N, CA, C and O atoms as a DFTB+ gen file, in Angstrom:
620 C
 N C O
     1  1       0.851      -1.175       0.000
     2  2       0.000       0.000       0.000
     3  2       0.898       1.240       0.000
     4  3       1.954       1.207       0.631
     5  1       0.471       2.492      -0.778
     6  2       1.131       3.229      -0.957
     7  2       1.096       4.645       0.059
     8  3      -0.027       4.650       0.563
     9  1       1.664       5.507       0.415
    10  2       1.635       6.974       1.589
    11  2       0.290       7.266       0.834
    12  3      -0.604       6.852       1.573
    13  1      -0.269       7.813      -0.350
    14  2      -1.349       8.297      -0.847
    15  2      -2.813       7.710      -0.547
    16  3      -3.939       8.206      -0.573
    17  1      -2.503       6.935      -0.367
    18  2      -3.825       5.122      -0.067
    19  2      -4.008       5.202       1.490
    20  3      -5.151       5.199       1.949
    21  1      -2.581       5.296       2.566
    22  2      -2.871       5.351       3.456
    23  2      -3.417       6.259       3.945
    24  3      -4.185       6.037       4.881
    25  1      -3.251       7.301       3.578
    26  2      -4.206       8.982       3.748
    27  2      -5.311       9.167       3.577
    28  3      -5.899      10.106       4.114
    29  1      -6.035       8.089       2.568
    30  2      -7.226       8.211       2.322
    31  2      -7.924       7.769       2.906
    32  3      -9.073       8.190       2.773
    33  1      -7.690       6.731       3.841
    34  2      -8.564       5.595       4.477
    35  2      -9.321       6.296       5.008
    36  3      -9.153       7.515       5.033
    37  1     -10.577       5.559       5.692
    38  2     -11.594       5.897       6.590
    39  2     -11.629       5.439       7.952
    40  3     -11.928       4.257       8.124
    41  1     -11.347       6.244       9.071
    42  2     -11.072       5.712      10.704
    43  2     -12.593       4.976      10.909
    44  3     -13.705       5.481      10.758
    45  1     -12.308       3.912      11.218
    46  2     -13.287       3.409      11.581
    47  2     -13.122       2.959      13.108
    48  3     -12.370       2.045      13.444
    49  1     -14.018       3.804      14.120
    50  2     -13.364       3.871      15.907
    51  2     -13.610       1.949      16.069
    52  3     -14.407       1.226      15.472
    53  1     -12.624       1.621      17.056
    54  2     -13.123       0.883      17.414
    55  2     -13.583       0.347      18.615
    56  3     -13.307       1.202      19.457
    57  1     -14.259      -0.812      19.291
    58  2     -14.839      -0.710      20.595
    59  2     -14.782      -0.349      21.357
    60  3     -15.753      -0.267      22.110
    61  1     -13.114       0.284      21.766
    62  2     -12.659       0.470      23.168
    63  2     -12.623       1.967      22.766
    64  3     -12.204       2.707      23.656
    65  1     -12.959       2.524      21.667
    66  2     -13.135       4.146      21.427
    67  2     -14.446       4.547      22.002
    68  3     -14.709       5.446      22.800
    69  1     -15.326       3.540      21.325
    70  2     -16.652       4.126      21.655
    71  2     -17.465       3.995      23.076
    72  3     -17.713       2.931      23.642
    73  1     -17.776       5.123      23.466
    74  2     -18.170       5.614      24.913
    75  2     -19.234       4.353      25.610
    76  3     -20.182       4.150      24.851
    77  1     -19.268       3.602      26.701
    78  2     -19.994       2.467      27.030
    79  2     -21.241       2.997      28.575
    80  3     -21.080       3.326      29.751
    81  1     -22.333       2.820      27.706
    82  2     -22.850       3.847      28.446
    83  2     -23.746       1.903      29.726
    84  3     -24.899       1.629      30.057
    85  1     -22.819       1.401      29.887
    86  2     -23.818      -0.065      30.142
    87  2     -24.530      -1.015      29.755
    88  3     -24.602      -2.099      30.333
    89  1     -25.262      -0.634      28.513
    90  2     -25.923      -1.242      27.714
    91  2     -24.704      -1.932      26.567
    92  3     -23.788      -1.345      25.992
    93  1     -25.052      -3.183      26.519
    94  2     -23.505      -3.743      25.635
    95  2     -24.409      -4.620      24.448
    96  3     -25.320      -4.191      23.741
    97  1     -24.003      -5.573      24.480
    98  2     -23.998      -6.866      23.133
    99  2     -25.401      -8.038      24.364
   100  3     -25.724      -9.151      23.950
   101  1     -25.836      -7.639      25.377
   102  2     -26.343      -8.378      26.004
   103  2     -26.812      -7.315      26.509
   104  3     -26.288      -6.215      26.681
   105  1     -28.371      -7.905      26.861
   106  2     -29.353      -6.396      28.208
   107  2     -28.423      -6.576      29.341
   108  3     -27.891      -7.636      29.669
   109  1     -28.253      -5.118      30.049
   110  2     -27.738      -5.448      31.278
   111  2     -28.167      -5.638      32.570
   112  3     -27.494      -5.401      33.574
   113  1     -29.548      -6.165      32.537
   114  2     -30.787      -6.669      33.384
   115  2     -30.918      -5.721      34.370
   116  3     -30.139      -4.768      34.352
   117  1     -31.740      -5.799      35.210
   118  2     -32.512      -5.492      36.181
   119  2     -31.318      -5.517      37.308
   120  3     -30.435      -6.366      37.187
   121  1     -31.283      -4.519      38.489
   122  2     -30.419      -4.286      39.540
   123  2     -29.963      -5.374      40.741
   124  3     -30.656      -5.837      41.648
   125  1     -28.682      -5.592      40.450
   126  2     -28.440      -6.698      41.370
   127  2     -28.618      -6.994      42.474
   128  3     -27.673      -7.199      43.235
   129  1     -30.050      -7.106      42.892
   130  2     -30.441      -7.368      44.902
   131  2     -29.609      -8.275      45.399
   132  3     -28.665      -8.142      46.179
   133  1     -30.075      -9.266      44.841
   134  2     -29.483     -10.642      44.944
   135  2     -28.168     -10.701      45.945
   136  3     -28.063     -11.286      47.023
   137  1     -27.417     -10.079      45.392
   138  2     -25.912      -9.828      45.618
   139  2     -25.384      -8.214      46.185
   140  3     -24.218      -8.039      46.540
   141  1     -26.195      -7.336      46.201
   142  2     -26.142      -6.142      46.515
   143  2     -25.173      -6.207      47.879
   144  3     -24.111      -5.588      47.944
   145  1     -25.729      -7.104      49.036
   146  2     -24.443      -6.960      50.032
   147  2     -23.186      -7.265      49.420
   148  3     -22.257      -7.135      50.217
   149  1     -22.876      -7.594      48.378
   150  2     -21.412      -8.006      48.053
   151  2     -20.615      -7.267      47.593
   152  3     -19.429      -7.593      47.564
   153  1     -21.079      -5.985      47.075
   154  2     -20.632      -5.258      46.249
   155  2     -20.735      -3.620      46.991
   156  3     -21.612      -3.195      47.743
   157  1     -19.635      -2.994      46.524
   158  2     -19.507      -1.353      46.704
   159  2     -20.169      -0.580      45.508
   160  3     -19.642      -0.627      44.397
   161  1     -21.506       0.243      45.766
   162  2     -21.915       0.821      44.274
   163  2     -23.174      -0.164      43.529
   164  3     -23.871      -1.021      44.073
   165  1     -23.177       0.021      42.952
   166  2     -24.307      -0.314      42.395
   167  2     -24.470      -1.534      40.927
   168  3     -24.399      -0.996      39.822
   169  1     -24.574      -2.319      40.937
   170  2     -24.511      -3.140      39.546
   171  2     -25.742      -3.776      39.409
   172  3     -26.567      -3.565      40.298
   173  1     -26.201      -4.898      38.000
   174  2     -26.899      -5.078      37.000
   175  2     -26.357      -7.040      37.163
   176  3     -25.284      -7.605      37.375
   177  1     -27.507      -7.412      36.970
   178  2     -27.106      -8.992      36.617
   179  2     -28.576      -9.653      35.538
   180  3     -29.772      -9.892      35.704
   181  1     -27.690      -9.717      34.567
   182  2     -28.945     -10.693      33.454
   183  2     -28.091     -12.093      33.654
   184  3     -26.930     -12.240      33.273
   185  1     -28.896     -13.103      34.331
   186  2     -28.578     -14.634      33.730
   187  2     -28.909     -15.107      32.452
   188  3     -30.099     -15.209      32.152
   189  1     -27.823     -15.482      31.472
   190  2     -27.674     -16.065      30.577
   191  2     -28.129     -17.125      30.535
   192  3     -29.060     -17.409      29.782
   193  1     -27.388     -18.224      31.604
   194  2     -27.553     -19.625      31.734
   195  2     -27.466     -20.015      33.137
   196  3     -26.464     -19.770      33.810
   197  1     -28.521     -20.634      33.605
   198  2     -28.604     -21.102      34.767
   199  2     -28.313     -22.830      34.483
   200  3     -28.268     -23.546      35.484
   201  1     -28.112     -23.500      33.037
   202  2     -28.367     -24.864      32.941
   203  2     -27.001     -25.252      32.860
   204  3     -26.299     -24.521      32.160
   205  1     -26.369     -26.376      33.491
   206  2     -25.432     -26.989      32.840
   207  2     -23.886     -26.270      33.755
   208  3     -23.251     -26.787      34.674
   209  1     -23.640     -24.778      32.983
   210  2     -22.885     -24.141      32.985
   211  2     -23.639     -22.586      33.559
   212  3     -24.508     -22.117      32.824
   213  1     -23.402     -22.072      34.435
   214  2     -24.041     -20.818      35.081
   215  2     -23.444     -19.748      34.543
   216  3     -22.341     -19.529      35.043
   217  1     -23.853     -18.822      33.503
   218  2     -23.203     -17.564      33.081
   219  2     -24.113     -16.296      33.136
   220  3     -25.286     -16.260      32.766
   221  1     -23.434     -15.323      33.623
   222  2     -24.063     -13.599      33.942
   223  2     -23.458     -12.548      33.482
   224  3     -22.271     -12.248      33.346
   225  1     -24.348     -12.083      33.283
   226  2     -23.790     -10.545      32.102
   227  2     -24.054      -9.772      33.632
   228  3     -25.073      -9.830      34.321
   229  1     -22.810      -9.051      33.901
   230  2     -22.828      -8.560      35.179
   231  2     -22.690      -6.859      34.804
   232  3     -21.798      -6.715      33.969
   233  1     -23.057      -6.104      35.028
   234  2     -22.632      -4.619      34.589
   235  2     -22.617      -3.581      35.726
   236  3     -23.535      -3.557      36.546
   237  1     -21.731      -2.847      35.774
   238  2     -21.118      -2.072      37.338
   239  2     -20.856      -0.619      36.660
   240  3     -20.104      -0.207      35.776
   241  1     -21.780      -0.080      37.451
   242  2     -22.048       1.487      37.657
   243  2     -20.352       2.042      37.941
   244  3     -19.599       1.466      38.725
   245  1     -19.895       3.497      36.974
   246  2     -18.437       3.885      37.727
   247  2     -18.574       3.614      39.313
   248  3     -19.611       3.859      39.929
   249  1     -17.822       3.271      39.691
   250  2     -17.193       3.053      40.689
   251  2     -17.819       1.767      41.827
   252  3     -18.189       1.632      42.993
   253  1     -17.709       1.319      41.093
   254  2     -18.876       0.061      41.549
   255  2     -17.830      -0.851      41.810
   256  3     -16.848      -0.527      41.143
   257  1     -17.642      -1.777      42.446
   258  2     -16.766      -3.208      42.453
   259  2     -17.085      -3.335      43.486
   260  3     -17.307      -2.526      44.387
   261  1     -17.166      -5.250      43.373
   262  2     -17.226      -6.474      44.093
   263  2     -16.570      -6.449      45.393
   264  3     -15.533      -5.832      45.637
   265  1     -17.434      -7.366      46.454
   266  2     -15.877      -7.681      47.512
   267  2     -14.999      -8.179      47.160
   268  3     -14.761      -8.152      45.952
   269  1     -14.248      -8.763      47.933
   270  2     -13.282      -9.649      47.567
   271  2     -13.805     -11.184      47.425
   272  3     -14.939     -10.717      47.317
   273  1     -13.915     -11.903      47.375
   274  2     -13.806     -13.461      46.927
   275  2     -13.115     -14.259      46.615
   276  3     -12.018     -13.959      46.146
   277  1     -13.574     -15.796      46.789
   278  2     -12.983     -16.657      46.342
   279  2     -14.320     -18.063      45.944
   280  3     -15.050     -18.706      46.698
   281  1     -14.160     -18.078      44.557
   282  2     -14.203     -19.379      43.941
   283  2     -14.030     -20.856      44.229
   284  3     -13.009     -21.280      43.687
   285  1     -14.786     -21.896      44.995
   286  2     -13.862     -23.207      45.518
   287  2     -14.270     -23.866      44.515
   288  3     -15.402     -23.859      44.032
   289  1     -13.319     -24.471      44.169
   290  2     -13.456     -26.229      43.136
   291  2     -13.553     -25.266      42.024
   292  3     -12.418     -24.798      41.936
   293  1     -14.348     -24.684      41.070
   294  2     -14.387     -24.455      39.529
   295  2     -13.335     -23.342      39.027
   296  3     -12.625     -23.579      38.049
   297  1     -13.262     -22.222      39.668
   298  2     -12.841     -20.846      39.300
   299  2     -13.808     -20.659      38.390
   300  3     -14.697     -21.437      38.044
   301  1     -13.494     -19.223      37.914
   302  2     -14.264     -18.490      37.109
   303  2     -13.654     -18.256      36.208
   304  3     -12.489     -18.554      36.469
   305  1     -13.809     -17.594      34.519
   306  2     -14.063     -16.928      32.829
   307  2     -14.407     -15.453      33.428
   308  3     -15.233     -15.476      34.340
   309  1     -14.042     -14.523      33.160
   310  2     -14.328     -13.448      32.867
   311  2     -14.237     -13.036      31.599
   312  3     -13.100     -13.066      31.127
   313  1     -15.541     -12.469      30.562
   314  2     -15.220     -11.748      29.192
   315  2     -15.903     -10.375      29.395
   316  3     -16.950      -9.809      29.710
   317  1     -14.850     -10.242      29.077
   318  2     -14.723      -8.158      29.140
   319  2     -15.348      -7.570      27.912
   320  3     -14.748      -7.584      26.838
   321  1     -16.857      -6.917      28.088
   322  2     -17.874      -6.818      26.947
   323  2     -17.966      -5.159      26.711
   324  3     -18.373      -4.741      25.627
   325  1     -17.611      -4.331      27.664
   326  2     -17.637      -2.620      27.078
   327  2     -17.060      -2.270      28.554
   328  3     -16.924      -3.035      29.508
   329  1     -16.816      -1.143      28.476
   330  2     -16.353      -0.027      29.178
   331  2     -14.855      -0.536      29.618
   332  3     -14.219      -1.274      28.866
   333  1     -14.392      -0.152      30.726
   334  2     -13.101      -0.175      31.480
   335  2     -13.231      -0.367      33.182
   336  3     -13.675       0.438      34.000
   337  1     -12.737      -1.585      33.372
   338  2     -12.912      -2.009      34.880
   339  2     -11.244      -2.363      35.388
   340  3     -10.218      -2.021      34.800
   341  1     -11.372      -3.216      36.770
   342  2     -10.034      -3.814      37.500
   343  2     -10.186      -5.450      37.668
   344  3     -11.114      -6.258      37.685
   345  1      -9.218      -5.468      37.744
   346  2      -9.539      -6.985      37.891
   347  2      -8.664      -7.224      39.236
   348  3      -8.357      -6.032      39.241
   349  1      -8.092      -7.655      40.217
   350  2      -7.203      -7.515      41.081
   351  2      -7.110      -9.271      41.852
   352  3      -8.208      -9.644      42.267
   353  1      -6.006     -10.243      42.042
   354  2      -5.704     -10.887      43.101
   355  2      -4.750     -10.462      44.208
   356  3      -3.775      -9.721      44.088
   357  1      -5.298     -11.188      45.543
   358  2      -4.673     -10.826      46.239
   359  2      -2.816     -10.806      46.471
   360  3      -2.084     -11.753      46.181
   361  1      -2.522      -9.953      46.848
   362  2      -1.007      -9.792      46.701
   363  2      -0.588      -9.668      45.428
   364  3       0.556     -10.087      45.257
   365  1      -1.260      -9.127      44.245
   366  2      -0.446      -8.593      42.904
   367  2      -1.136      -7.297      42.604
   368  3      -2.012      -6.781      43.297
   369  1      -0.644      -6.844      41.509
   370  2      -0.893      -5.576      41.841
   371  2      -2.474      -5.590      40.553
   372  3      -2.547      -6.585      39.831
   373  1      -3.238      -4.825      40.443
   374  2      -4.296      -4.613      39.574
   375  2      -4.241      -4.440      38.511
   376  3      -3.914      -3.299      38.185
   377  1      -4.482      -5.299      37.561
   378  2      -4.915      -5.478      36.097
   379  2      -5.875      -4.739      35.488
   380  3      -6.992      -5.229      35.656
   381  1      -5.857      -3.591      34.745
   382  2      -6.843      -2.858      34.276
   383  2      -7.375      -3.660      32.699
   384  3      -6.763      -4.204      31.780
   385  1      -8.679      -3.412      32.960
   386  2      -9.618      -4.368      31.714
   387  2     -10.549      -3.469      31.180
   388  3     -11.225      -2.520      31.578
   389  1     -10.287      -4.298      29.796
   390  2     -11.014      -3.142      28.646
   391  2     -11.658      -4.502      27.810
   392  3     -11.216      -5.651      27.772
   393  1     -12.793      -3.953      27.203
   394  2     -13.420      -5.013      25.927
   395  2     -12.805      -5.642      25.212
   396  3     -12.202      -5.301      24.194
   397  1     -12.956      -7.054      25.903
   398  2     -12.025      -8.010      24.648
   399  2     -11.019      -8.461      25.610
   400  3      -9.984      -8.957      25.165
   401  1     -11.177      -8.361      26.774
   402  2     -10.348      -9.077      27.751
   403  2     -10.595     -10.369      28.137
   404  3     -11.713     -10.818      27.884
   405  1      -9.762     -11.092      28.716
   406  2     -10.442     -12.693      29.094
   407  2      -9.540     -12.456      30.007
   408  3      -8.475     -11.864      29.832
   409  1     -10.223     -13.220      31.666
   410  2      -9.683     -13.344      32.685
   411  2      -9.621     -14.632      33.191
   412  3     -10.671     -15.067      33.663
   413  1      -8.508     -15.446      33.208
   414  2      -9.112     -17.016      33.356
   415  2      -8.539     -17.008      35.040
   416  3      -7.350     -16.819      35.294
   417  1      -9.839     -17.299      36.377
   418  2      -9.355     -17.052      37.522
   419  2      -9.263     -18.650      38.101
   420  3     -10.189     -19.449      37.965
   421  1      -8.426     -18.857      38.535
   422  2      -7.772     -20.764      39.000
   423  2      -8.650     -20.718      40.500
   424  3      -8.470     -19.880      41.384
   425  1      -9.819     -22.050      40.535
   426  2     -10.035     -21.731      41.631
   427  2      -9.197     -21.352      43.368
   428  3      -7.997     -21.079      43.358
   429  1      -9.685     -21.372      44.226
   430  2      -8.876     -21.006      45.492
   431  2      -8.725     -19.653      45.247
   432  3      -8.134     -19.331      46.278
   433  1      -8.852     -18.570      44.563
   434  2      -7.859     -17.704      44.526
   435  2      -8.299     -16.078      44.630
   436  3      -9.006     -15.478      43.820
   437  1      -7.929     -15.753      45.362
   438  2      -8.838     -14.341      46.378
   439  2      -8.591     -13.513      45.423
   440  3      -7.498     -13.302      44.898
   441  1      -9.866     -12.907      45.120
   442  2      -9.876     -11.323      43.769
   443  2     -11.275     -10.923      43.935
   444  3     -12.349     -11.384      44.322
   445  1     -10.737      -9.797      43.439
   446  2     -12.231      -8.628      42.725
   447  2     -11.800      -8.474      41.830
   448  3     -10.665      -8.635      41.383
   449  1     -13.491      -7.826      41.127
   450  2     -13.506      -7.120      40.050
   451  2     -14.086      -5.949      40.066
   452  3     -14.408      -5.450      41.145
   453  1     -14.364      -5.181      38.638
   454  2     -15.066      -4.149      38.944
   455  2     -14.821      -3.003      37.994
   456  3     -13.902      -2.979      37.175
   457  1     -15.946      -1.819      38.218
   458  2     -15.638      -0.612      36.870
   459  2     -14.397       0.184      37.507
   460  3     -13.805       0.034      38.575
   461  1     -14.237       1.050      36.490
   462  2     -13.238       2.382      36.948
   463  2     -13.909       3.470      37.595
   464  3     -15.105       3.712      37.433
   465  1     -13.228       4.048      38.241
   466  2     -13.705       5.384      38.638
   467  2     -15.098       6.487      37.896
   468  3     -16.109       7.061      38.300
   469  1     -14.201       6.259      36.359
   470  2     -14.996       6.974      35.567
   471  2     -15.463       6.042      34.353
   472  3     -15.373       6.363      33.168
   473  1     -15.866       5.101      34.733
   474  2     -16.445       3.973      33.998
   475  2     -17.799       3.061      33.852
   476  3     -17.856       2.325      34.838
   477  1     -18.569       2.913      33.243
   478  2     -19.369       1.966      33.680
   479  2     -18.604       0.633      32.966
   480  3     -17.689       1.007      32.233
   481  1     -18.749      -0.622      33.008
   482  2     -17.914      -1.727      33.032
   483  2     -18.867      -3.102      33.065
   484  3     -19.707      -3.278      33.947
   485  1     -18.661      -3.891      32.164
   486  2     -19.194      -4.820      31.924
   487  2     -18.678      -5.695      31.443
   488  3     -17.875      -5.476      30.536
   489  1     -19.080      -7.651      32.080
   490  2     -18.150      -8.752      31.435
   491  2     -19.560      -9.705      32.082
   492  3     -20.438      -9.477      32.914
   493  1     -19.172     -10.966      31.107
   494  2     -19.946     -11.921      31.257
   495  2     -18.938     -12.928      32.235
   496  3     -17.713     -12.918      32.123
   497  1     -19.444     -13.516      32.899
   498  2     -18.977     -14.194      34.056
   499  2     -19.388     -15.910      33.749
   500  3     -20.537     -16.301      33.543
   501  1     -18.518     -16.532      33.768
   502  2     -18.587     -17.760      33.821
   503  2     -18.468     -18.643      34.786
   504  3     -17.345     -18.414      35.234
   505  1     -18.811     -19.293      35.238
   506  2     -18.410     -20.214      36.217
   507  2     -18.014     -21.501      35.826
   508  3     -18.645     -22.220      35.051
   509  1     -17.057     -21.750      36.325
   510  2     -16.531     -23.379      35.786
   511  2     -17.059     -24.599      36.666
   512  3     -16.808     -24.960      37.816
   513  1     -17.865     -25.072      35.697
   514  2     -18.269     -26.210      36.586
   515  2     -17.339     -27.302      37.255
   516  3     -16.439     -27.902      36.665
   517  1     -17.655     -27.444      38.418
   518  2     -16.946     -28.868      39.507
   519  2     -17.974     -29.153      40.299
   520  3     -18.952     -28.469      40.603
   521  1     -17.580     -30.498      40.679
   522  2     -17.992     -30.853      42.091
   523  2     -17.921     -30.312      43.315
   524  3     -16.777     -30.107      43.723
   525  1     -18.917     -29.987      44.103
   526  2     -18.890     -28.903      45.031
   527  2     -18.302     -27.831      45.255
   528  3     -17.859     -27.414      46.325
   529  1     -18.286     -27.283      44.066
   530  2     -17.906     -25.810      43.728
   531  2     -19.047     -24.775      44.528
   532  3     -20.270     -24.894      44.600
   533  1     -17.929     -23.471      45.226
   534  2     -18.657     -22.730      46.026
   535  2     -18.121     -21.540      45.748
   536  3     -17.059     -21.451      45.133
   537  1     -18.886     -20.368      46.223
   538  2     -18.133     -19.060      46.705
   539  2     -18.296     -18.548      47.620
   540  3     -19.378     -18.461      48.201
   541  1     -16.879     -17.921      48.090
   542  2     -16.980     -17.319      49.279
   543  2     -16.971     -16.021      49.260
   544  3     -15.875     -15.729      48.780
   545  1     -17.470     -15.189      49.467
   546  2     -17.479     -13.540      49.846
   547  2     -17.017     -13.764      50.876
   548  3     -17.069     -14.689      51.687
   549  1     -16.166     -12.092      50.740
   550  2     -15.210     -12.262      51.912
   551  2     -15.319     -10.376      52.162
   552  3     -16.427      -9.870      51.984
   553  1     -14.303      -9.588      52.508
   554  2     -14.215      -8.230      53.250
   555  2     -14.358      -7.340      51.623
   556  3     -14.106      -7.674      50.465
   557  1     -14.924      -6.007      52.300
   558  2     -14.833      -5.184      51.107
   559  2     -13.847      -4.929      50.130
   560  3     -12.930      -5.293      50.865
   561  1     -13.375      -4.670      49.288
   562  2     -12.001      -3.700      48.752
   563  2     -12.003      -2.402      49.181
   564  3     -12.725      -1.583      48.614
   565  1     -11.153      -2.028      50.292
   566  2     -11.210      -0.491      50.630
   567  2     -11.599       0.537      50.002
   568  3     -11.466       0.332      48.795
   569  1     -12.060       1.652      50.240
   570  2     -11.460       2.735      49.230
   571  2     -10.448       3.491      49.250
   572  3     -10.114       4.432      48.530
   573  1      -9.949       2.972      50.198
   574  2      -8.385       3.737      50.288
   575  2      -7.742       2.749      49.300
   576  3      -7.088       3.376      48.467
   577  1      -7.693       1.094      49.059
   578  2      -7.270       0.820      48.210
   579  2      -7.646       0.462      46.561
   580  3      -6.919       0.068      45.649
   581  1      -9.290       0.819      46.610
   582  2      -9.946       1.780      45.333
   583  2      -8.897       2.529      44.955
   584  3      -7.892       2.196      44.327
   585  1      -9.220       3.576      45.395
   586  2      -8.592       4.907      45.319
   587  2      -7.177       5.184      44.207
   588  3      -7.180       6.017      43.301
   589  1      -5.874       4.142      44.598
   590  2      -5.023       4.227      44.505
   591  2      -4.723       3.622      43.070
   592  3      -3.578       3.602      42.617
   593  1      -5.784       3.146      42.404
   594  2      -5.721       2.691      40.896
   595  2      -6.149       3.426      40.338
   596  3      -5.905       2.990      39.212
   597  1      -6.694       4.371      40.183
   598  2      -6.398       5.651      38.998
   599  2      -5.572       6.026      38.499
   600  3      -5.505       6.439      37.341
   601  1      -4.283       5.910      39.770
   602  2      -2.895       6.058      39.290
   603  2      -2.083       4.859      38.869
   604  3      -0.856       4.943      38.831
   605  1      -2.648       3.864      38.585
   606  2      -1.434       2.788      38.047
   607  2      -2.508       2.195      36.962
   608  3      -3.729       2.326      36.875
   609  1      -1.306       1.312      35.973
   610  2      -2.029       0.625      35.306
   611  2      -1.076      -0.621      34.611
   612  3      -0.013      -0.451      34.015
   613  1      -1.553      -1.512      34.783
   614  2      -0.660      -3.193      34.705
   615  2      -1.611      -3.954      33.788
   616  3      -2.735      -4.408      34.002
   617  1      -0.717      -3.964      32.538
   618  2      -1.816      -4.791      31.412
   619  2      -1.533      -6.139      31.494
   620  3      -2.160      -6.945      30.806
């Protein structure tokens, strides 16, 4: 292709350009009661699949994120469907997530998730099926240690 050809093209934005106002590739259902103690802020849960394999289109208001947790026996799929969230295990430092992310979490293993500051944030959640697979909710994520990821970012 030639300098003249490349000049001409047409920008075509792509996903992670365009502004994610919550509403994604899936409804982002009705307000998460269900789970409301678990979470800081406010989020959205449509079940996909309750059969077989349990999957949720989960969607989190800016500044919204999960407690902390842990997964027993299956772990969890995270797919990262619009906006910009965190992903965080314990003792590493926070993974910032954008559309088109995959988070593969090994069960046992203490994390949150969640939007950005100035984000609304959305991923479909998988659960991996096992035998007596559980979850545990566990303590909030501070906001003192909220807070401190605006300023970093670990892809």
């Amino acid at each position: 292709m030639n300098a003249s050809n490349e000049n001409s093209k047409t920008s075509i934005p792509s996903q992670t350009d365009i502004p994610f106002t919550g509403e994604g590739i899936f409804p982002k259902g009705g307000k998460n009661e269900a789970y409301a103690r678990y979470f800081t802020g406010t989020s959205y849960l449509n079940m996909l699949s309750l059969e077989r394999v349990v999957i949720g289109n989960v969607t989190f208001e800016p500044g919204c994120r999960n407690f902390w947790h842990i997964h027993h026996k299956g772990g969890q799929v995270l797919l990262v469907t619009g906006g910009r969230g965190w992903y965080q295990e314990e003792g590493k430092p926070a993974r910032e997530l954008r559309a088109g992310d995959v988070v593969n979490i090994p069960p046992e293993t203490k994390h949150w998730h969640g939007a950005a500051k100035d984000s609304w944030f959305a991923h479909v959640a998988v659960e991996v099926p096992a035998e007596g697979a559980s979850n545990e909710w566990l303590e909030p994520v501070s906001d003192e240690e909220y807070d401190k990821l605006g300023d970093c970012y670990v892809g």
